[in-house]
Short mmCIF file of C-alpha atoms and ligand atoms in Angstrom, two decimals:
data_model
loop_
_atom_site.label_atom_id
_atom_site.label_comp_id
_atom_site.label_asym_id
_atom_site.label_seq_id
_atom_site.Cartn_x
_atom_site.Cartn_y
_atom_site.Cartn_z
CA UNK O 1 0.00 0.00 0.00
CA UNK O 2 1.01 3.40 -1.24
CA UNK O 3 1.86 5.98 2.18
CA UNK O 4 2.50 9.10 2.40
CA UNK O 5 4.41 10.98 5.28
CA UNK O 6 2.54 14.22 6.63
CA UNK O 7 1.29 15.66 10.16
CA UNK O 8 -1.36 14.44 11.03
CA UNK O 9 -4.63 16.75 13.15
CA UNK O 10 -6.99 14.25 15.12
CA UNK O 11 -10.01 15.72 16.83
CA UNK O 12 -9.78 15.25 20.62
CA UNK O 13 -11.02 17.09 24.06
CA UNK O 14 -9.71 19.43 24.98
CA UNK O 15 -7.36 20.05 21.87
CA UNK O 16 -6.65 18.10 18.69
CA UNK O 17 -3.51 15.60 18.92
CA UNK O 18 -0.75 16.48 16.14
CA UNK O 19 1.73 13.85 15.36
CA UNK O 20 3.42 12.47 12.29
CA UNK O 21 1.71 9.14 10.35
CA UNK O 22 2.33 7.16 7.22
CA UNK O 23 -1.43 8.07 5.72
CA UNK O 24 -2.62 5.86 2.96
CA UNK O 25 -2.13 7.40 -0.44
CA UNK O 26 -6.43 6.84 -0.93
CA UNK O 27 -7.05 8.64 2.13
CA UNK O 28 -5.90 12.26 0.34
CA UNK O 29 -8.81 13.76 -1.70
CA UNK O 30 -8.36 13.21 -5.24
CA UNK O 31 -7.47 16.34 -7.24
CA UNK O 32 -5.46 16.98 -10.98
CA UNK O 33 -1.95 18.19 -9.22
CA UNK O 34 0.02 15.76 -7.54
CA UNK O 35 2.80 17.57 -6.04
CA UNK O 36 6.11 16.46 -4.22
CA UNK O 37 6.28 19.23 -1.40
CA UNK O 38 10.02 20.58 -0.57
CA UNK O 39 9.31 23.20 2.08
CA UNK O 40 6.33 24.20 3.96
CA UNK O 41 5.78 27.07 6.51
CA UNK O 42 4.39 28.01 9.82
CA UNK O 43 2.25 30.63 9.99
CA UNK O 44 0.29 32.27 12.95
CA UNK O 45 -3.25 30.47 11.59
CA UNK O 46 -0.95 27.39 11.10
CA UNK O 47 -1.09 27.84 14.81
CA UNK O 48 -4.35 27.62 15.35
CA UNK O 49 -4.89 24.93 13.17
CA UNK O 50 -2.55 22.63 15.33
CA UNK O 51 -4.31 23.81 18.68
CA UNK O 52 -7.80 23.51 17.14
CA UNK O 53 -8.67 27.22 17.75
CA UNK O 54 -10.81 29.50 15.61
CA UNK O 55 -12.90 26.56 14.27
CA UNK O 56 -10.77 27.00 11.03
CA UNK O 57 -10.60 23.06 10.30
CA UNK O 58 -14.04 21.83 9.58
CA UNK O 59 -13.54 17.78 9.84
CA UNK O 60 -10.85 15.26 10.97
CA UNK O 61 -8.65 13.94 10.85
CA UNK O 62 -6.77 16.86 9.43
CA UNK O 63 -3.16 18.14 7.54
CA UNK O 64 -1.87 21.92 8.42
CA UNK O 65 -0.01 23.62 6.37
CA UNK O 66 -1.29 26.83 4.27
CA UNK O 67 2.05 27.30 1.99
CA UNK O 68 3.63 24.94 -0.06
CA UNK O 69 6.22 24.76 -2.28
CA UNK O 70 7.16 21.61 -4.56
CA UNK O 71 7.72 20.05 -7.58
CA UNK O 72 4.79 18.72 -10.36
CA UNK O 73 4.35 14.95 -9.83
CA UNK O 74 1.42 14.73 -12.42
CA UNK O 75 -1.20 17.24 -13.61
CA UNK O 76 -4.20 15.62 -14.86
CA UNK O 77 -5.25 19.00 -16.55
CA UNK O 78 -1.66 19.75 -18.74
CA UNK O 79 -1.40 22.70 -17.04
CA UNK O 80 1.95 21.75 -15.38
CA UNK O 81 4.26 19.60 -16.37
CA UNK O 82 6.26 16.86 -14.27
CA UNK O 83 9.09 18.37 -12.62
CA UNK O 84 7.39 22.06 -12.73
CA UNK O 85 7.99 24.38 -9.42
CA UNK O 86 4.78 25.46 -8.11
CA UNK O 87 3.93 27.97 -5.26
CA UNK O 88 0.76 27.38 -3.16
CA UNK O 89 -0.26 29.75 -0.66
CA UNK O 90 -3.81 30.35 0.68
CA UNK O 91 -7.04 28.96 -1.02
CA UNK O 92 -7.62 27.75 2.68
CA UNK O 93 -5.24 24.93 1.92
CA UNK O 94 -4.70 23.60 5.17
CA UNK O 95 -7.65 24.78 6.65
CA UNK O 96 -10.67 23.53 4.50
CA UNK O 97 -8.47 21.29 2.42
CA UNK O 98 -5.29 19.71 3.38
CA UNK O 99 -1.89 21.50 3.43
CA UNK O 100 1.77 21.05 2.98
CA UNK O 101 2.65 19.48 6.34
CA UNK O 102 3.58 16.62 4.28
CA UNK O 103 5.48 15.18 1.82
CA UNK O 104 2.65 14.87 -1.17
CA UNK O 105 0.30 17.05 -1.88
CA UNK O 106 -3.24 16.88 -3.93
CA UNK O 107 -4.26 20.68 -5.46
CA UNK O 108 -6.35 22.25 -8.14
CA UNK O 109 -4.01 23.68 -10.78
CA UNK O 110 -5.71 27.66 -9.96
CA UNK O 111 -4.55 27.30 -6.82
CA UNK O 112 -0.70 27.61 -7.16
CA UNK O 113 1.98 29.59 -9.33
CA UNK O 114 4.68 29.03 -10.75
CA UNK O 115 7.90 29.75 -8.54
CA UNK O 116 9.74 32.53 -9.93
CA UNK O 117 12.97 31.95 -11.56
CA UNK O 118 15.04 34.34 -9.08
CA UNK O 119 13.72 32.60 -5.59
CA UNK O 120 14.95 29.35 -4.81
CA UNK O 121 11.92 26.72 -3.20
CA UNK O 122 13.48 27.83 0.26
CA UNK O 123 13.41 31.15 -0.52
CA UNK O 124 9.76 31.11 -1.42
CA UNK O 125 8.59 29.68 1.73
CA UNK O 126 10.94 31.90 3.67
CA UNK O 127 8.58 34.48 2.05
CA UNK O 128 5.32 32.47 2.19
CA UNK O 129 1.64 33.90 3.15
CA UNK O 130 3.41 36.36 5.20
CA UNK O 131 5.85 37.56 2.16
CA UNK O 132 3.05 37.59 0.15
CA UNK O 133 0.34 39.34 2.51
CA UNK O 134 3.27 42.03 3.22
CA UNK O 135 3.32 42.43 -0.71
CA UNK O 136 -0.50 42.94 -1.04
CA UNK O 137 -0.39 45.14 1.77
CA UNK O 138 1.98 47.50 0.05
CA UNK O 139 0.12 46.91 -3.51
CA UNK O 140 -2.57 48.15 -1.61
CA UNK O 141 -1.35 51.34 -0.15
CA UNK O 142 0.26 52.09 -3.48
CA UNK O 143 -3.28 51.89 -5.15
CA UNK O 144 -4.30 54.47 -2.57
CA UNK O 145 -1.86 56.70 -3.44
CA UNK O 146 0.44 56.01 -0.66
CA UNK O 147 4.13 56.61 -2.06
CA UNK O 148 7.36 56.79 -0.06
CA UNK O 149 7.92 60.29 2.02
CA UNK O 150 11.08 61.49 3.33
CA UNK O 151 9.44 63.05 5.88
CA UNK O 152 6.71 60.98 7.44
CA UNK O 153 7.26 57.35 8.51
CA UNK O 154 5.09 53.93 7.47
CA UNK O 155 4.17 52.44 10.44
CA UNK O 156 4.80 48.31 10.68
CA UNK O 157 2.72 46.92 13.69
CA UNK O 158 3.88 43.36 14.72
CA UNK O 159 7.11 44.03 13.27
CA UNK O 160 8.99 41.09 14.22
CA UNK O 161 7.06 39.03 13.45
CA UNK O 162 6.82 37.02 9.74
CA UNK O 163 4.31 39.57 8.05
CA UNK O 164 6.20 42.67 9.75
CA UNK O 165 9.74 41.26 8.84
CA UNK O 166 9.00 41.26 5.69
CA UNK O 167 6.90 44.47 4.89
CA UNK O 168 9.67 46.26 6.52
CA UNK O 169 11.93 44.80 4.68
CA UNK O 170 10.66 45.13 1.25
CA UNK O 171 9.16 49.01 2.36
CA UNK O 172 12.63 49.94 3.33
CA UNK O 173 13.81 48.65 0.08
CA UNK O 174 11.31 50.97 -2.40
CA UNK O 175 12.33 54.35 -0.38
CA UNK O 176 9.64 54.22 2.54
CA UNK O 177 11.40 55.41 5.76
CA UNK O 178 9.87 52.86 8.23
CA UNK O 179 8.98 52.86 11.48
CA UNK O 180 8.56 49.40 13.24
CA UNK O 181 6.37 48.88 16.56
CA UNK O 182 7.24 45.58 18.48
CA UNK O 183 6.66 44.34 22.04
CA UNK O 184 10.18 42.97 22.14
CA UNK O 185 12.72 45.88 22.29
CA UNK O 186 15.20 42.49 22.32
CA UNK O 187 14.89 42.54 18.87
CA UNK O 188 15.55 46.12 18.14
CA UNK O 189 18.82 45.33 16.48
CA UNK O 190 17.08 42.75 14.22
CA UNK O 191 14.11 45.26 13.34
CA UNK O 192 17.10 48.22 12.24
CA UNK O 193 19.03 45.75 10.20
CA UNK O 194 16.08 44.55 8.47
CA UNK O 195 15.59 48.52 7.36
CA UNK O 196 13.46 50.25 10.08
CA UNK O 197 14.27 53.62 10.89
CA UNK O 198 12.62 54.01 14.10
CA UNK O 199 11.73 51.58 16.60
CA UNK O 200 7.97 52.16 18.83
CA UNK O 201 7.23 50.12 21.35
CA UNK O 202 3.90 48.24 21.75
CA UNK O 203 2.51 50.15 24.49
CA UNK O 204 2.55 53.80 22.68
CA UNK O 205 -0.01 52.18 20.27
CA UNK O 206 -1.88 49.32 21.96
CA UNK O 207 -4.84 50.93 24.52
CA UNK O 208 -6.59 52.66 21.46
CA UNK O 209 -6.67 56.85 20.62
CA UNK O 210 -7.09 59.20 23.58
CA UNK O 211 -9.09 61.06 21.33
CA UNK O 212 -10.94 60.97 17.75
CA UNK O 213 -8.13 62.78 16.65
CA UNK O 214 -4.56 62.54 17.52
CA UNK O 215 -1.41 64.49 16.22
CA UNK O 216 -0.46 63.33 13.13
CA UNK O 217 2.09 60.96 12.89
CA UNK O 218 2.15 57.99 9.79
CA UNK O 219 2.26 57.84 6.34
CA UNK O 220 0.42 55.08 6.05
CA UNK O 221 0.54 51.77 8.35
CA UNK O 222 0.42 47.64 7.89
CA UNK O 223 -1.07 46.50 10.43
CA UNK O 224 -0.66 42.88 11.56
CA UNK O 225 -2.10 44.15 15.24
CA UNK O 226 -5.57 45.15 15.28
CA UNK O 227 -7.77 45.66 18.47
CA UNK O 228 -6.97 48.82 19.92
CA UNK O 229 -4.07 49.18 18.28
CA UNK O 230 -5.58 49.64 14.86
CA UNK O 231 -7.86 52.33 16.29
CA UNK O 232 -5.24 54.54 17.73
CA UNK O 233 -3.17 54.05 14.68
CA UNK O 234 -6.04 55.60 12.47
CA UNK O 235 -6.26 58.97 15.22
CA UNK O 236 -2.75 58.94 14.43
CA UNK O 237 -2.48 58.64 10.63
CA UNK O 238 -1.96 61.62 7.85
CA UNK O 239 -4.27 63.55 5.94
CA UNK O 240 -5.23 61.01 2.83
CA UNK O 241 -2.83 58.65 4.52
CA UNK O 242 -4.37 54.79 4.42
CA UNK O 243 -3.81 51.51 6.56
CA UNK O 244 -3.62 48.14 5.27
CA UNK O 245 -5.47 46.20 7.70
CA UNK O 246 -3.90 42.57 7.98
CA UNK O 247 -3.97 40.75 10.83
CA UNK O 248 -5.30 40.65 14.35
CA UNK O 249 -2.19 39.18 16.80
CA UNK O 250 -3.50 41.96 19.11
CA UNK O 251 -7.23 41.77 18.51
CA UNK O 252 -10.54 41.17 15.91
CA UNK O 253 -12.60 44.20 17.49
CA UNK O 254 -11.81 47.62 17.70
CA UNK O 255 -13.44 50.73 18.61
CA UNK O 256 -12.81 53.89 17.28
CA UNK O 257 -14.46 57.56 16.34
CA UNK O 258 -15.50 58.06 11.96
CA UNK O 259 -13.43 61.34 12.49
CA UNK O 260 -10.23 60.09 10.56
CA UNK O 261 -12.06 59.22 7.58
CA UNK O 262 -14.50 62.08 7.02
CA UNK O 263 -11.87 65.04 8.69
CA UNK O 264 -8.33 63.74 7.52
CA UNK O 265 -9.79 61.21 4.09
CA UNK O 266 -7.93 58.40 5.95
CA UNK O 267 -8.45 55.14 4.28
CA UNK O 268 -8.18 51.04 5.47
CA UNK O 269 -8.28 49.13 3.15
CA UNK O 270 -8.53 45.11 3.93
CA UNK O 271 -5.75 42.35 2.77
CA UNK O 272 -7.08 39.26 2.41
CA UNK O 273 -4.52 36.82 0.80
CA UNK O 274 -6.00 33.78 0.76
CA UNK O 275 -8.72 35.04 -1.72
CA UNK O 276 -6.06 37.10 -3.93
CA UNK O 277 -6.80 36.57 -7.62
CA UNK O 278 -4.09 34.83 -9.38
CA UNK O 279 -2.91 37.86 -11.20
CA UNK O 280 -2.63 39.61 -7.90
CA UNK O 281 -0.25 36.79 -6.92
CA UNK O 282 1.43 36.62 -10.00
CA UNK O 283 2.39 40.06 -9.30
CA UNK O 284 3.13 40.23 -6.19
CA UNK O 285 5.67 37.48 -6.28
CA UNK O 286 7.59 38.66 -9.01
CA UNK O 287 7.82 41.92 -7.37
CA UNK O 288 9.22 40.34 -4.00
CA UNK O 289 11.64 38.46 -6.19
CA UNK O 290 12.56 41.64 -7.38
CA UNK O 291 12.67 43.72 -4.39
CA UNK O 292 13.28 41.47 -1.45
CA UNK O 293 17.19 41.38 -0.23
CA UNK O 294 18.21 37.37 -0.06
CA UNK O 295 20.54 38.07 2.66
CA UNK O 296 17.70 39.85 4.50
CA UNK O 297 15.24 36.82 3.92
CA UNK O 298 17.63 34.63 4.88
CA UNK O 299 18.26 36.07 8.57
CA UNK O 300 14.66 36.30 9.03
CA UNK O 301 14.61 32.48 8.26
CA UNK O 302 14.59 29.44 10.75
CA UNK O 303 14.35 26.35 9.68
CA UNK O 304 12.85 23.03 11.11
CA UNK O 305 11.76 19.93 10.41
CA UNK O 306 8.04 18.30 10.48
CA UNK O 307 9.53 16.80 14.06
CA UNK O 308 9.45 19.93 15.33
CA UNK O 309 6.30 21.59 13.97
CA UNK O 310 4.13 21.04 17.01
CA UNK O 311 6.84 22.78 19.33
CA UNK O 312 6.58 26.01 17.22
CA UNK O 313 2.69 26.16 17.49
CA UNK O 314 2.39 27.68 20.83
CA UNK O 315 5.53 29.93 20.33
CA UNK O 316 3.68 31.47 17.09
CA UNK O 317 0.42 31.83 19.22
CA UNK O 318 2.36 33.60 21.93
CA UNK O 319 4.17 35.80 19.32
CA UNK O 320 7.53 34.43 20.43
CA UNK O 321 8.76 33.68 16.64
CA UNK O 322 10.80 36.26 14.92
CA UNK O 323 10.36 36.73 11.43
CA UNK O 324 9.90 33.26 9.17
CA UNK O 325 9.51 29.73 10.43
CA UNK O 326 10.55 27.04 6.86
CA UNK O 327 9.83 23.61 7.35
CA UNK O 328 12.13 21.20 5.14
CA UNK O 329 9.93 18.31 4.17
CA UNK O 330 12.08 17.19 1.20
CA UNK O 331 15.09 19.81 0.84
CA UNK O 332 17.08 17.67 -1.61
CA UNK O 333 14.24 17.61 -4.26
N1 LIG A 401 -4.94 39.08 5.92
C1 LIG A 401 -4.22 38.07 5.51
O1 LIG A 401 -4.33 37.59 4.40
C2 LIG A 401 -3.18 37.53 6.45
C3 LIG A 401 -2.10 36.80 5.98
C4 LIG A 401 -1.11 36.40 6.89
C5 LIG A 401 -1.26 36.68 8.23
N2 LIG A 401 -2.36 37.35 8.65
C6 LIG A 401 -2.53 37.72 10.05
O2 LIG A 401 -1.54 38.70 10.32
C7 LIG A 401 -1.07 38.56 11.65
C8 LIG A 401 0.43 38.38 11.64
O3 LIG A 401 0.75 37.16 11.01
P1 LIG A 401 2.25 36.61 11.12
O4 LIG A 401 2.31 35.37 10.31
O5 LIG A 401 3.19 37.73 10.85
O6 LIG A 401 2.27 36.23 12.67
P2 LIG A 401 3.49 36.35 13.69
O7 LIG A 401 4.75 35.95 13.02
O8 LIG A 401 3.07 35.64 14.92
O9 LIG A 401 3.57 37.93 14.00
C9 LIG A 401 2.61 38.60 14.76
C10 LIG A 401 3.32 39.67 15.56
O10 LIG A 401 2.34 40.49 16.21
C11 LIG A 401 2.86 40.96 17.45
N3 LIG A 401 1.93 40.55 18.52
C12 LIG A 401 1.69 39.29 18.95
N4 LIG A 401 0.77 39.31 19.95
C13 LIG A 401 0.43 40.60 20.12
C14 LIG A 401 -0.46 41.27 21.02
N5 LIG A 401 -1.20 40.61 21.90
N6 LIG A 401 -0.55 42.62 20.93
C15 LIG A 401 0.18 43.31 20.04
N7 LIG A 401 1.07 42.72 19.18
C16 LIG A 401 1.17 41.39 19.23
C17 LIG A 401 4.23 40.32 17.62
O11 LIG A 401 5.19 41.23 17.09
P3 LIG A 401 6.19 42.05 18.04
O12 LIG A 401 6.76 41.04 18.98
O13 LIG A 401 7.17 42.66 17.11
O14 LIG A 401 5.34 43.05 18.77
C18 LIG A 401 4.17 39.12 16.70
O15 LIG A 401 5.44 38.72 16.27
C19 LIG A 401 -1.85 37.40 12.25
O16 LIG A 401 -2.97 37.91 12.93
C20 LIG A 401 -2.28 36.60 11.03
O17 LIG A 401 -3.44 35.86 11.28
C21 LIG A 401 -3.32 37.77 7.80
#
């Protein structure tokens, strides 16, 4: 009988057990591309998927893992060929449908692109949802007119973490001067190197505006944060300055005063990268290629194995990892 290696999710009170099984090849859904995965990622819903929070996994037993990266077994639909590279990110792969926390994967062929020639498979998944997210985010802001300042700063919340590694990385890189606001002034160093100008800490921005309005201070702002955080950050953003709302380490709700969008024409817009359109993606990657430093990536890298996965799911929850978790399933493909 044909197995396949991969992480396995079982329901169980009053979490899910995660541990690694040989899983009958007939057990994975069918679908056209059969891929041999090479690297996966952890990400902070990765997380939650392993602790069985969010109700984000709808039936057991279950396989994390919402990037991918790996090489074309077979495509029943010629739209790859065998021995293609192929990016997946997103689609709720390893949430609806399972994910790369194992050595084969089963995808629709719309649901991945092609790895660009500049990355190499690590690099991509040293990137990942986060990379990609921080991309969108930026596309975003761009599209609101949002263009690098010497004088006023784009604000990174969560900033050493994966999405905030990378945004500041890649803003640094097209001109923004960047301000990065962390709970860990431990990595203050880290968060300089990687291109931010100024370091805030957490608590300036995290107990929401003291009032509707508050002295201008950002450019613009990716938010990885929310709660309270996001709402003083809009009191505190420019005249036709715009957030890219992203994440919510800090919080889903927030409350906050109309005033910066009808008095100052702030904008949020929302980033939602699992649902990105395929041109969006296309994009976006080939611009990180582009922009993103591979020295940078590569200290904002740590690499496990699938051993290890379960380890790093509490650490992500707690926002203890700094910048991007890989996971080598099969680094010698
Ligand atoms: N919209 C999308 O498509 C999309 C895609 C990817 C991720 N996300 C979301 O974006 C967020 C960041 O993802 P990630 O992969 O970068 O996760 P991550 O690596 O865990 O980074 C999150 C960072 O947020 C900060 N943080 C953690 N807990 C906090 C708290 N209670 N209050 C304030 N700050 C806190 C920490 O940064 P410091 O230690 O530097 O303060 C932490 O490193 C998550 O909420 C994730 O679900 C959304």
């Amino acid at each position: 009988m044909e197995t396949i290696r991969a992480l396995v999710v079982r329901e169980s009170t009053p979490q899910p057990t995660v541990a690694i099984e040989q899983l009958p090849v007939s057990d994975f859904r069918p679908r056209p591309l059969r891929v041999h995965v090479a690297y996966s990622t952890l990400n902070y819903k990765d997380g939650m998927v392993m602790k069985g929070l969010g109700r984000l996994v709808r039936s057991y037993p279950h396989i994390p893992g919402v990037d991918l990266v790996g090489q074309v077994i077979a495509d029943e639909t010629d739209t790859y060929t065998p021995g293609d590279w192929i990016i997946a990110t997103g689609f709720r792969i390893g949430e609806l449908y399972w994910g790369g926390y194992a050595d084969e994967a089963f995808l629709e062929p719309d649901w991945v692109v092609r790895l660009p020639h500049s990355l190499t498979p690590r690099q991509a998944m040293g990137i990942g949802t986060a990379g990609l997210t921080a991309m969108l985010a930026i596309m975003s802001l761009e599209h609101l007119g949002i263009a690098p300042s010497s004088e006023d700063p784009l604000l990174v919340t969560g900033a050493a973490g994966g999405v905030g590694s990378i945004a500041i990385a890649i803003a640094n890189r097209l001109g923004y001067s960047v301000a990065g606001s962390t709970g860990r002034a431990n990595e203050t160093d880290y968060l300089k190197h990687l291109g931010a100008a100024t370091i805030i800490p957490r608590d300036e921005l995290d107990g929401g505006p003291e009032r509707p309005l508050e002295s201008e201070r950002w450019l613009g702002c990716i938010d990885s944060v929310g709660g309270q955080t996001l709402a003083r950050v809009l009191a505190q953003t420019k005249r036709t300055g715009a957030i890219a709302s992203v994440g919510l380490a800090g919080g889903a709700t927030f409350t906050a005063s109309v005033m910066p969008f009808l008095l100052r024409g702030v904008s949020i817009a929302g980033i939602d990268s699992v649902n990105a359109p395929l041109h969006a993606r296309n994009i976006a990657w080939e611009r990180l290629a582009d922009v993103l430093d591979p020295k940078l990536l590569e200290e904002m890298i740590t690499e496990i194995d699938l051993e290890s996965l379960p380890s790093y799911a509490d650490q992500i929850l707690k926002g203890q990892v700094r910048g991007r978790v890989v996971v080598a399933l099969n680094p010698s493909l």
